[in-house]
Coordinates of C-alpha atoms and ligand atoms in Angstrom, one line a residue:
M26 CA 92.3 84.1 89.4
C27 CA 94.2 82.2 86.8
G28 CA 97.3 82.8 84.0
I29 CA 96.1 82.0 80.6
V30 CA 98.4 81.6 77.4
G31 CA 98.2 81.1 73.9
A32 CA 99.7 80.8 70.6
V33 CA 99.3 80.7 66.6
A34 CA 102.8 80.3 65.0
Q35 CA 104.0 78.1 61.7
R36 CA 106.3 76.2 65.1
D37 CA 105.3 74.0 67.6
V38 CA 103.7 76.5 70.5
C39 CA 103.9 73.7 73.2
P40 CA 107.3 74.9 74.4
I41 CA 106.2 78.8 74.3
L42 CA 103.5 77.9 76.2
L43 CA 105.0 75.9 79.0
E44 CA 107.3 78.5 79.4
G45 CA 104.8 80.9 79.6
L46 CA 102.6 78.8 81.9
K47 CA 105.8 78.9 84.3
R48 CA 105.9 82.7 84.3
L49 CA 102.1 82.6 85.2
E50 CA 102.4 80.2 88.0
Y51 CA 102.0 83.3 90.5
R52 CA 98.7 83.5 89.5
G53 CA 97.5 80.4 90.5
Y54 CA 99.1 76.6 91.2
D55 CA 96.2 74.3 91.9
S56 CA 96.2 72.7 88.6
A57 CA 97.6 73.2 84.7
G58 CA 96.5 72.4 81.5
I59 CA 97.1 72.9 77.4
A60 CA 95.4 72.2 74.4
V61 CA 96.6 72.7 70.7
L62 CA 95.5 71.5 67.3
N63 CA 97.9 69.2 65.7
G64 CA 99.1 68.8 62.5
N65 CA 95.8 67.0 61.6
H66 CA 93.7 70.1 63.0
K67 CA 92.6 67.3 65.7
L68 CA 92.3 68.8 69.0
E69 CA 95.0 67.6 71.7
R70 CA 94.4 68.0 75.4
V71 CA 96.2 67.5 78.9
R72 CA 95.4 68.9 82.4
V73 CA 97.1 67.9 85.8
L74 CA 96.1 68.1 89.5
G75 CA 99.3 70.1 90.5
K76 CA 101.5 72.9 89.4
V77 CA 103.2 74.1 85.3
Q78 CA 105.9 71.0 86.6
D79 CA 103.7 68.0 86.9
L80 CA 102.3 69.0 83.6
V81 CA 105.8 68.9 81.8
T82 CA 106.5 65.8 83.4
S83 CA 102.9 64.8 82.4
L84 CA 104.0 66.1 79.0
S85 CA 107.1 64.3 78.7
A86 CA 105.8 60.7 78.9
Q87 CA 103.0 61.9 76.5
P88 CA 104.2 64.7 74.1
L89 CA 101.6 67.4 72.4
H90 CA 102.5 69.2 69.2
G91 CA 100.8 71.9 67.4
G92 CA 100.9 75.4 65.4
T93 CA 97.5 76.3 67.5
G94 CA 97.4 76.1 71.2
I95 CA 96.4 77.9 74.7
A96 CA 97.0 76.8 78.5
H97 CA 96.3 78.0 81.8
T98 CA 97.4 77.6 84.9
R99 CA 94.3 77.8 87.6
W100 CA 93.7 79.1 91.2
A101 CA 90.6 77.5 92.1
T102 CA 86.9 79.7 92.4
H103 CA 84.1 77.4 91.3
G104 CA 84.8 74.4 91.9
K105 CA 87.6 72.4 93.8
P106 CA 90.9 71.6 92.4
S107 CA 90.8 68.3 90.4
I108 CA 91.6 67.5 86.6
E109 CA 87.8 67.6 85.9
N110 CA 87.6 71.1 87.1
A111 CA 91.6 72.6 85.1
H112 CA 91.1 74.3 82.3
P113 CA 91.3 74.0 79.1
H114 CA 87.4 73.3 79.0
V115 CA 86.0 71.8 76.3
Y116 CA 83.0 71.3 73.9
K117 CA 83.3 67.7 72.7
E118 CA 86.8 67.4 70.7
K119 CA 86.0 70.7 69.1
I120 CA 85.9 73.6 71.1
A121 CA 88.6 74.5 73.6
L122 CA 88.9 77.7 76.5
V123 CA 91.0 78.8 79.1
H124 CA 89.4 81.6 81.2
N125 CA 91.2 84.2 83.7
G126 CA 87.8 85.7 86.0
I127 CA 84.6 84.6 87.4
I128 CA 81.3 84.6 85.7
E129 CA 78.7 85.8 87.7
N130 CA 75.6 85.1 85.8
H131 CA 77.2 81.3 85.5
E132 CA 74.2 79.7 87.7
P133 CA 71.0 80.5 84.7
L134 CA 73.2 80.6 82.0
R135 CA 73.8 76.8 82.6
Q136 CA 69.7 76.7 83.3
Q137 CA 68.9 77.4 79.9
Q138 CA 72.4 74.9 78.3
K139 CA 70.9 72.5 80.2
Q140 CA 67.6 73.3 78.5
H141 CA 68.9 73.3 75.0
G142 CA 70.6 69.9 76.0
F143 CA 74.0 70.8 77.0
D144 CA 75.9 68.2 79.9
F145 CA 78.0 69.8 82.4
N146 CA 80.8 68.0 83.2
T147 CA 82.7 70.2 85.9
E148 CA 82.1 71.9 88.4
T149 CA 83.6 75.7 86.9
D150 CA 81.6 78.6 86.3
T151 CA 83.7 78.8 83.1
E152 CA 82.2 75.8 80.9
V153 CA 78.8 77.7 80.1
I154 CA 81.1 79.7 77.6
V155 CA 82.4 77.3 75.8
N156 CA 78.8 75.9 75.7
Q157 CA 77.4 79.2 74.7
I158 CA 80.2 79.4 72.0
E159 CA 78.9 75.7 70.7
Y160 CA 74.9 77.2 70.9
Y161 CA 76.1 79.6 68.7
L162 CA 78.1 78.4 66.1
R163 CA 75.4 76.0 65.9
T164 CA 73.6 78.7 64.3
G165 CA 76.0 78.8 61.6
Q166 CA 78.0 82.1 62.7
D167 CA 82.0 81.4 62.6
L168 CA 84.0 81.4 65.8
L169 CA 84.6 85.2 65.7
Q170 CA 80.6 86.1 65.5
A171 CA 79.5 83.1 67.8
V172 CA 82.4 84.9 70.5
F173 CA 80.8 88.1 70.0
N174 CA 77.3 86.7 71.1
T175 CA 78.8 84.6 73.9
V176 CA 80.7 87.6 75.6
D177 CA 77.2 90.0 75.6
D178 CA 75.3 86.9 77.6
L179 CA 78.2 87.2 80.4
E180 CA 78.4 89.5 83.3
G181 CA 81.2 89.3 85.5
A182 CA 85.3 89.3 84.6
Y183 CA 87.2 87.6 82.3
S184 CA 90.3 87.0 79.8
L185 CA 89.4 83.9 77.3
G186 CA 91.8 82.6 74.9
I187 CA 89.4 80.1 72.3
I188 CA 90.7 77.4 69.3
C189 CA 88.2 75.5 67.3
T190 CA 89.1 72.9 65.2
D191 CA 86.6 74.0 62.6
E192 CA 88.9 77.0 62.4
P193 CA 92.7 75.9 63.1
G194 CA 95.1 78.6 63.2
R195 CA 92.8 80.9 64.9
I196 CA 92.9 82.2 68.3
I197 CA 89.9 84.7 69.7
A198 CA 90.5 86.4 72.6
A199 CA 88.6 88.5 74.7
R200 CA 89.2 90.6 77.7
S201 CA 86.7 92.2 80.2
G202 CA 88.0 92.6 84.1
S203 CA 90.9 90.3 83.8
A204 CA 94.1 91.7 81.9
L205 CA 95.1 90.5 78.7
V206 CA 97.9 91.3 76.7
I207 CA 98.8 90.0 72.7
G208 CA 102.5 89.6 71.7
V209 CA 103.5 90.3 68.4
G210 CA 105.8 87.8 66.7
I211 CA 107.6 87.8 63.1
G212 CA 104.4 85.5 61.7
E213 CA 103.0 84.6 64.5
Y214 CA 100.7 85.7 67.4
F215 CA 100.8 85.8 71.6
I216 CA 98.5 86.1 74.2
A217 CA 99.2 85.8 77.9
S218 CA 97.4 87.2 81.1
D219 CA 100.7 89.4 81.6
I220 CA 103.7 90.8 79.5
F221 CA 106.2 88.9 81.5
A222 CA 105.1 85.5 80.8
L223 CA 106.0 86.4 76.8
L224 CA 109.1 88.1 77.1
P225 CA 111.1 84.8 76.3
V226 CA 109.4 85.2 72.5
T227 CA 109.1 89.4 71.6
Q228 CA 109.1 92.2 73.3
Q229 CA 106.0 93.6 71.5
F230 CA 102.7 94.3 72.9
I231 CA 99.6 95.2 72.3
I232 CA 97.4 95.8 75.5
L233 CA 93.5 94.8 74.9
E234 CA 91.3 97.5 76.5
E235 CA 88.4 96.8 78.4
G236 CA 86.0 94.6 75.8
D237 CA 87.9 94.1 73.6
I238 CA 88.6 91.1 71.7
A239 CA 91.1 90.0 69.1
D240 CA 90.7 87.9 66.1
I241 CA 94.4 86.1 65.9
Q242 CA 95.5 84.5 63.0
R243 CA 99.4 83.7 62.1
D244 CA 99.6 86.3 59.6
Q245 CA 96.7 88.6 60.3
L246 CA 95.2 90.4 63.5
R247 CA 92.0 92.4 63.9
I248 CA 91.1 94.0 67.3
Y249 CA 87.5 95.0 68.0
D250 CA 86.1 96.9 71.0
K251 CA 82.9 96.1 73.4
N252 CA 81.0 97.2 70.3
H253 CA 82.4 95.0 67.9
Q254 CA 83.7 97.8 65.8
A255 CA 87.0 97.1 64.4
V256 CA 89.9 99.5 66.1
I257 CA 93.6 99.5 65.7
R258 CA 95.6 99.1 69.5
Q259 CA 98.6 100.5 69.2
I260 CA 101.9 98.0 69.8
I261 CA 104.3 99.2 72.8
I262 CA 108.2 98.1 72.9
S263 CA 108.2 96.4 76.3
Q264 CA 111.6 97.8 78.3
Q265 CA 111.3 94.8 80.3
V266 CA 114.3 91.8 79.7
A267 CA 113.4 88.2 80.2
E268 CA 116.1 87.2 82.5
A269 CA 116.0 84.1 84.0
V270 CA 114.4 84.0 87.5
D271 CA 116.6 81.5 89.6
K272 CA 116.8 80.6 93.0
A273 CA 120.6 81.9 92.9
G274 CA 121.7 79.1 95.4
Y275 CA 118.9 79.9 98.4
R276 CA 116.9 77.1 99.3
H277 CA 113.7 78.9 98.6
F278 CA 112.9 82.5 96.3
M279 CA 111.3 83.5 99.8
L280 CA 114.7 83.6 101.5
K281 CA 116.9 84.7 98.1
E282 CA 114.4 87.5 98.1
I283 CA 114.7 88.3 101.9
F284 CA 118.6 88.7 101.3
T285 CA 118.1 90.9 98.5
Q286 CA 116.8 93.4 99.8
P287 CA 120.0 95.8 100.9
L288 CA 119.8 95.4 96.8
A289 CA 116.5 96.1 96.0
I290 CA 116.7 99.1 98.2
A291 CA 119.8 100.5 96.5
E292 CA 117.6 99.7 93.3
T293 CA 114.1 101.8 94.5
L294 CA 116.9 104.4 95.6
E295 CA 119.1 104.4 92.2
G296 CA 118.6 107.7 90.1
R297 CA 115.7 109.1 92.8
L298 CA 118.2 110.9 95.0
A299 CA 120.5 114.0 93.5
D300 CA 123.1 116.1 95.8
G301 CA 121.2 114.3 99.0
L302 CA 117.9 115.9 98.1
V303 CA 115.0 113.5 96.4
V304 CA 114.5 114.3 92.8
E305 CA 110.9 115.0 92.2
S306 CA 110.2 114.0 88.9
A307 CA 110.7 110.1 90.0
F308 CA 107.1 110.2 90.8
G309 CA 105.9 111.5 87.4
M310 CA 106.3 114.7 85.4
R311 CA 103.6 116.4 87.1
A312 CA 104.9 114.8 90.2
A313 CA 105.7 118.9 91.1
T314 CA 102.9 120.3 90.5
I315 CA 100.2 117.7 91.8
F316 CA 102.2 117.5 95.3
D317 CA 102.0 121.5 95.0
Q318 CA 97.9 121.4 95.5
A319 CA 97.8 118.2 97.6
E320 CA 96.2 118.6 101.0
A321 CA 95.5 115.1 102.0
I322 CA 96.7 111.6 100.9
D323 CA 94.0 108.5 101.0
I324 CA 95.9 105.1 100.3
V325 CA 94.0 102.3 99.1
A326 CA 96.1 98.9 98.7
C327 CA 95.5 95.0 99.7
G328 CA 97.7 92.6 102.2
T329 CA 101.2 93.4 102.4
S330 CA 101.1 96.6 100.1
Y331 CA 98.7 97.8 102.8
H332 CA 100.6 97.4 106.0
A333 CA 103.1 99.6 103.9
G334 CA 100.4 102.3 103.7
L335 CA 99.8 101.7 107.3
V336 CA 103.5 102.6 108.1
A337 CA 103.2 105.6 105.6
K338 CA 100.4 107.3 107.7
Y339 CA 102.6 107.8 110.9
W340 CA 105.4 108.9 108.5
L341 CA 103.2 111.1 106.0
E342 CA 101.3 113.1 109.7
A343 CA 104.1 112.9 111.9
T344 CA 106.8 114.3 109.5
A345 CA 104.5 115.7 106.7
G346 CA 102.0 117.1 108.9
I347 CA 99.3 115.9 105.8
P348 CA 96.1 113.8 107.0
C349 CA 96.3 110.4 105.7
Q350 CA 93.8 107.9 105.2
V351 CA 94.6 104.1 104.5
E352 CA 92.0 101.9 103.7
I353 CA 92.0 98.3 102.3
A354 CA 90.9 98.5 98.7
S355 CA 88.2 95.3 98.7
E356 CA 86.4 97.7 101.6
F357 CA 87.0 101.2 99.4
R358 CA 85.9 99.9 96.3
Y359 CA 82.4 99.0 97.7
R360 CA 81.6 102.0 100.0
R361 CA 80.7 105.7 99.5
K362 CA 83.6 107.6 99.9
V363 CA 83.9 111.4 101.2
V364 CA 87.0 112.8 99.7
S365 CA 88.4 116.0 101.4
R366 CA 89.4 118.6 99.8
N367 CA 92.6 118.8 97.3
S368 CA 93.2 114.8 98.1
L369 CA 95.6 112.6 96.5
F370 CA 94.6 109.2 95.6
V371 CA 97.7 106.5 95.6
T372 CA 97.2 102.7 95.3
I373 CA 100.5 100.8 96.5
S374 CA 100.7 97.0 94.6
Q375 CA 103.5 94.8 94.2
S376 CA 101.9 93.1 90.9
G377 CA 99.7 96.2 89.7
E378 CA 97.4 93.2 88.5
T379 CA 95.3 93.6 92.1
T380 CA 91.8 93.5 91.0
D381 CA 90.4 94.7 94.4
T382 CA 93.0 97.8 94.0
L383 CA 92.3 98.3 90.4
A384 CA 88.9 98.6 91.2
A385 CA 89.4 101.0 93.7
L386 CA 91.5 103.0 91.2
E387 CA 88.3 103.3 89.0
L388 CA 86.1 104.1 91.3
A389 CA 88.4 106.7 92.8
K390 CA 88.7 108.5 89.2
T391 CA 85.0 109.4 88.9
L392 CA 85.6 111.3 92.6
N393 CA 87.4 113.9 93.1
Y394 CA 90.9 113.5 93.4
I395 CA 93.6 115.8 92.4
S396 CA 95.1 112.9 90.8
T397 CA 96.4 109.1 91.2
L398 CA 99.9 108.3 92.2
A399 CA 100.4 104.3 92.0
I400 CA 103.6 103.1 93.7
C401 CA 104.2 99.4 92.0
N402 CA 106.9 97.1 91.1
V403 CA 105.9 96.1 87.6
P404 CA 106.6 97.9 85.2
E405 CA 103.8 98.6 81.9
S406 CA 101.0 97.0 84.7
S407 CA 97.1 97.2 84.6
L408 CA 98.0 100.0 88.0
T409 CA 100.8 101.9 86.2
R410 CA 99.2 101.9 83.0
A411 CA 96.0 103.5 84.5
S412 CA 97.6 105.7 86.8
E413 CA 98.9 109.0 86.1
L414 CA 101.6 109.8 88.3
V415 CA 103.8 106.0 89.1
F416 CA 106.6 105.3 90.9
L417 CA 108.3 101.9 90.5
T418 CA 109.8 100.4 93.4
H419 CA 112.3 98.5 91.4
A420 CA 112.8 95.8 93.5
G421 CA 112.8 92.8 90.9
P422 CA 110.7 89.9 90.3
E423 CA 109.1 89.0 93.0
I424 CA 109.1 85.0 93.2
G425 CA 107.8 84.2 96.4
V426 CA 104.2 84.6 96.8
A427 CA 104.7 86.1 100.8
S428 CA 105.8 89.9 99.8
T429 CA 109.3 90.9 101.2
K430 CA 111.0 92.8 99.0
A431 CA 108.7 94.4 97.3
F432 CA 106.9 95.6 101.2
T433 CA 110.4 97.2 101.9
T434 CA 111.4 99.1 98.8
Q435 CA 107.3 100.1 98.5
L436 CA 108.3 101.9 102.1
T437 CA 111.7 103.3 100.6
A438 CA 109.2 104.9 98.1
L439 CA 106.1 106.0 100.7
F440 CA 109.6 107.7 102.9
M441 CA 110.2 109.6 99.5
L442 CA 107.0 110.6 99.2
M443 CA 106.7 111.4 102.7
I444 CA 110.2 113.8 102.2
L445 CA 108.3 115.7 99.0
L446 CA 105.2 116.2 100.7
A447 CA 107.0 117.6 103.5
R448 CA 109.3 119.7 101.6
R449 CA 105.9 121.7 101.3
R450 CA 105.2 122.2 104.6
G451 CA 108.4 123.4 106.2
L452 CA 111.3 120.4 106.2
T453 CA 114.4 122.7 105.0
S454 CA 116.8 121.4 103.0
E455 CA 119.4 120.1 105.7
Q456 CA 116.6 118.1 107.6
E457 CA 115.8 116.4 103.7
K458 CA 119.5 115.9 103.7
G459 CA 119.6 114.3 107.1
L460 CA 116.6 112.0 106.3
V461 CA 117.4 111.2 102.7
H462 CA 121.2 110.0 104.5
H463 CA 118.9 108.1 106.8
L464 CA 117.6 106.1 103.5
E465 CA 120.9 105.5 102.3
T466 CA 122.3 103.5 105.5
L467 CA 119.4 101.0 104.8
P468 CA 121.2 99.1 102.5
G469 CA 123.6 98.7 105.2
K470 CA 121.6 98.3 108.1
I471 CA 119.3 95.5 106.4
N472 CA 122.5 93.5 106.3
L473 CA 123.3 93.8 110.2
A474 CA 119.8 93.0 110.3
L475 CA 120.5 89.4 108.0
D476 CA 123.1 88.4 110.3
L477 CA 120.5 87.6 112.8
N478 CA 119.8 84.7 110.4
Q479 CA 121.3 82.1 112.4
Q480 CA 119.8 83.1 115.7
L481 CA 116.3 83.2 114.2
S482 CA 116.7 79.7 113.0
E483 CA 117.8 78.4 115.9
L484 CA 114.7 80.3 117.6
A485 CA 112.7 79.2 115.4
E486 CA 112.5 75.7 117.1
R487 CA 110.4 76.7 120.0
F488 CA 108.0 77.5 118.2
A489 CA 107.4 75.5 115.2
D490 CA 104.9 73.4 117.7
K491 CA 102.7 76.3 118.2
H492 CA 99.6 77.3 117.0
H493 CA 98.8 80.6 117.6
A494 CA 100.9 83.3 118.0
L495 CA 100.1 87.1 119.1
Y496 CA 102.3 89.9 117.6
L497 CA 102.5 93.5 119.8
G498 CA 103.6 97.0 118.3
R499 CA 102.9 100.6 119.1
G500 CA 103.2 103.5 116.9
S501 CA 104.3 103.1 113.3
M502 CA 105.7 99.3 114.3
L503 CA 102.1 98.4 114.7
P504 CA 102.0 97.8 110.8
V505 CA 105.2 96.1 110.8
A506 CA 103.9 93.8 114.0
M507 CA 101.0 92.9 110.9
E508 CA 103.0 92.0 108.4
G509 CA 105.0 89.6 110.6
A510 CA 101.7 88.0 111.5
L511 CA 100.8 88.1 108.2
K512 CA 104.0 86.5 106.9
L513 CA 103.9 83.4 110.1
K514 CA 100.4 82.6 108.8
E515 CA 100.9 82.7 105.3
I516 CA 103.5 80.6 104.9
S517 CA 103.8 78.4 108.2
Y518 CA 99.7 78.4 108.3
I519 CA 100.0 79.1 112.3
H520 CA 97.3 81.2 112.9
A521 CA 98.7 84.6 114.0
E522 CA 97.2 88.0 115.2
A523 CA 98.6 91.7 115.7
Y524 CA 97.2 94.0 118.1
A525 CA 98.7 97.7 118.8
A526 CA 100.2 96.6 122.4
G527 CA 97.8 99.4 124.0
E528 CA 95.2 97.5 123.0
L529 CA 96.0 94.1 124.7
K530 CA 93.8 94.9 127.8
H531 CA 91.0 95.6 126.1
G532 CA 90.8 92.0 124.9
P533 CA 93.2 89.5 123.8
L534 CA 95.3 89.4 126.9
A535 CA 92.8 86.6 127.9
L536 CA 93.8 84.7 125.3
V537 CA 97.7 84.5 126.8
D538 CA 98.9 81.6 128.4
N539 CA 101.8 79.2 128.5
D540 CA 101.3 78.3 124.8
M541 CA 100.7 81.7 124.0
P542 CA 103.8 83.1 122.4
V543 CA 103.7 86.8 122.5
I544 CA 106.2 88.9 119.0
A545 CA 106.9 92.3 120.5
V546 CA 108.7 94.8 118.3
A547 CA 110.6 96.9 120.2
P548 CA 112.8 99.6 118.6
N549 CA 114.2 101.9 121.3
N550 CA 111.9 104.8 120.2
Q551 CA 109.5 107.3 122.9
L552 CA 107.0 104.2 123.4
L553 CA 109.3 101.8 124.7
E554 CA 108.5 102.4 128.1
K555 CA 104.7 102.6 127.6
L556 CA 105.3 98.6 125.9
K557 CA 107.4 97.2 128.5
S558 CA 104.3 97.8 130.7
N559 CA 102.6 96.0 128.2
L560 CA 105.0 93.3 128.2
Q561 CA 104.9 93.0 131.8
E562 CA 101.2 92.1 131.6
V563 CA 101.7 89.0 129.3
R564 CA 104.4 87.5 131.5
A565 CA 102.3 88.7 134.5
R566 CA 100.0 85.7 132.7
G567 CA 102.1 83.1 131.8
G568 CA 102.4 84.1 128.2
K569 CA 106.0 83.8 126.2
L570 CA 107.6 87.1 124.8
Y571 CA 109.9 87.3 122.1
V572 CA 111.1 90.6 122.1
F573 CA 112.9 92.3 118.8
T574 CA 114.7 95.1 120.0
D575 CA 117.5 97.0 120.2
T576 CA 121.0 96.1 121.4
D577 CA 120.6 99.4 123.7
V578 CA 117.5 98.8 125.2
N579 CA 117.6 97.6 128.7
I580 CA 115.4 94.6 128.7
Q581 CA 117.1 91.1 130.1
A582 CA 116.4 87.8 128.5
S583 CA 114.9 85.0 131.2
E584 CA 113.5 82.0 130.7
D585 CA 110.3 83.7 129.2
I586 CA 111.7 86.1 127.7
S587 CA 113.6 85.6 124.0
M588 CA 115.3 88.5 123.2
I589 CA 116.6 89.4 119.3
R590 CA 119.1 92.5 119.3
M591 CA 118.8 94.6 116.3
A592 CA 122.0 97.4 115.6
P593 CA 120.3 100.5 116.7
V594 CA 118.4 102.1 114.0
P595 CA 116.8 105.8 113.8
D596 CA 113.6 105.9 114.8
C597 CA 112.3 107.1 111.1
I598 CA 113.8 104.0 109.0
A599 CA 113.0 101.8 111.9
P600 CA 109.9 100.2 110.4
I601 CA 111.8 99.3 107.2
V602 CA 114.8 97.4 109.7
F603 CA 112.7 95.9 111.8
T604 CA 110.5 94.0 109.4
V605 CA 113.4 92.2 108.2
P606 CA 113.4 89.4 111.3
L607 CA 110.0 89.0 111.6
Q608 CA 110.3 87.7 107.8
L609 CA 113.3 85.7 108.3
F610 CA 111.4 84.2 111.8
A611 CA 108.4 83.1 109.9
Y612 CA 110.7 81.9 107.1
H613 CA 112.3 79.3 109.6
I614 CA 109.5 78.5 111.4
A615 CA 107.4 76.9 108.0
V616 CA 110.5 75.1 107.1
L617 CA 110.7 73.4 110.2
K618 CA 107.1 72.8 109.2
G619 CA 108.0 71.5 105.9
A620 CA 105.1 73.9 104.0
D621 CA 105.6 74.7 100.2
I622 CA 107.2 78.0 101.6
D623 CA 107.2 79.7 97.9
Q624 CA 103.8 78.9 97.0
P625 CA 102.0 78.5 100.3
R626 CA 98.6 76.5 100.3
N627 CA 95.6 78.4 98.9
L628 CA 96.5 81.6 97.7
A629 CA 98.2 82.9 94.9
K630 CA 101.1 85.9 94.2
A631 CA 98.7 88.3 91.8
V632 CA 95.3 88.2 93.3
T633 CA 92.9 88.7 90.0
V634 CA 89.7 88.1 91.4
E635 CA 87.6 89.8 93.5
Ligands
F6R18 C1 101.1 89.1 101.3 C2 100.9 89.4 100.2 C3 99.7 90.1 99.3 C4 99.4 90.6 98.7 C5 98.4 91.1 98.5 C6 98.3 92.5 97.6 O1 102.5 88.5 101.6 O2 101.9 89.3 99.3 O3 98.6 90.1 101.4 O4 100.8 92.1 99.4 O5 97.8 90.4 97.5 O6 99.1 92.0 96.6 P1 99.5 93.2 95.5 O7 100.8 94.1 96.2 O8 100.9 93.0 94.4 O9 98.4 94.5 95.3

């Protein structure tokens, strides 16, 4: 799962490639590299172990210049993060190639190539591609023909950018299973893993389709489909703007994004409410017809987005009375699914590029769902393009790898979906107005939760030396507890698990002792008394409790109980508001541990591999 960018132009393309890499770094950041064909048509390459900024630093000491180039930021799959394994990969000083994806048959290809006398310098699956191209070039084929033949030999997923000293001024790009776009400039072309990478240089894009191969020269673009037949692909004008993404004075993007949530939710609601009711067309032109037919909802997503789906299940079944199943995309895509009559398939994704979620959607299209709905933050992403109905969360770019504002805006969108489906099952306009009113109070309520920042930062100090933590919740607070645990583990590297509080006595209670902090998400709802009993079970075993609750809940702080009290929140929106202090808590613990908050180890923002 990596980011690739390339350019062919009359000007020096290096600054374009580096800016593109910075914008793609959310896809991986363990190593980075660039290769260009310089003024003498010689291949020059620089690679670093580390982040794009390290590549920039290295290039300032050893500048490259050229009109044709490719670059890459890596998230290691095959082979550890190292300079040798960093892309671009080359054949001698002749061909350079960047790859995003996984070549599944790299082993047999490697064996064949060894027999043909090829050497290997890396542990990657990618090196076989560059060798295979050379193999075909030796038979007298030109670069395009050699790539045609090479991709026919590949199994797996790839997007590729390839340059060759024999044919300067030309990039061959290929897409199969990993997104790739072409940016159209004036007398210049670009390629990248997403549109965002190229927004500083163009608003015009061609989204390559599965199996497409593009032959790109400065003044000419030809695209071939998976059968290698020439095709015309439409140019789209992106509505996105190349806004500068900065930390706005915050220490980390994650903190900025946590504090932006009141605004982000206001943006999600903007234009989606009228006269105190939800505007149906916010979900797409055919939303009304499809929602009329829907008798069941299947939600599929990964990670934080999956947790949003789990909250929605409680809402949809309790308030809309519609059956809802929620599943992790990587499981859904490989099992035989029985689809209930008139089911709507819903995906949730911040990036819209998560491979498992995309694959689940493709599978769902072959099953008898009535339609597909994507709840997504990134316009023009693969997910939104492949779904019939789309709700854009409008949260703005989320840079921190740990998802924060994407989650609370997804929940806001799902709450609106719940209202629209409940409307068809007896929710009156008055009741709907009441729910919408709660939505409109969200920015204010979240601002109050953000006021707990200082208290949470102090509380974090008691936590930073811990190695494990248990999160507890009941009802719709269980997925919130799961999300809190995920935030803690991914940015602080403290092992954290979430359990339904009632499940504690069935096993996890054995873990509780003086060293096991237990975090309970305990708003004042009808399950509170049950949860309090579960907390007593923890206290009786010497566990240390951190209780996130309302100001009007009657639990006293003591030596073994720390209370984090929020302003009272209506039950229906409590999952959204209670998420915020859990995000801040995880953030402060991770800061104390000196972790890389925005780019935690081993992770990437968009997971574009299986
Ligand atoms: C956790 C996190 C991940 C993502 C997951 C799905 O903080 O960010 O768990 O939620 O990789 O990503 P999207 O929502 O882009 O499909």
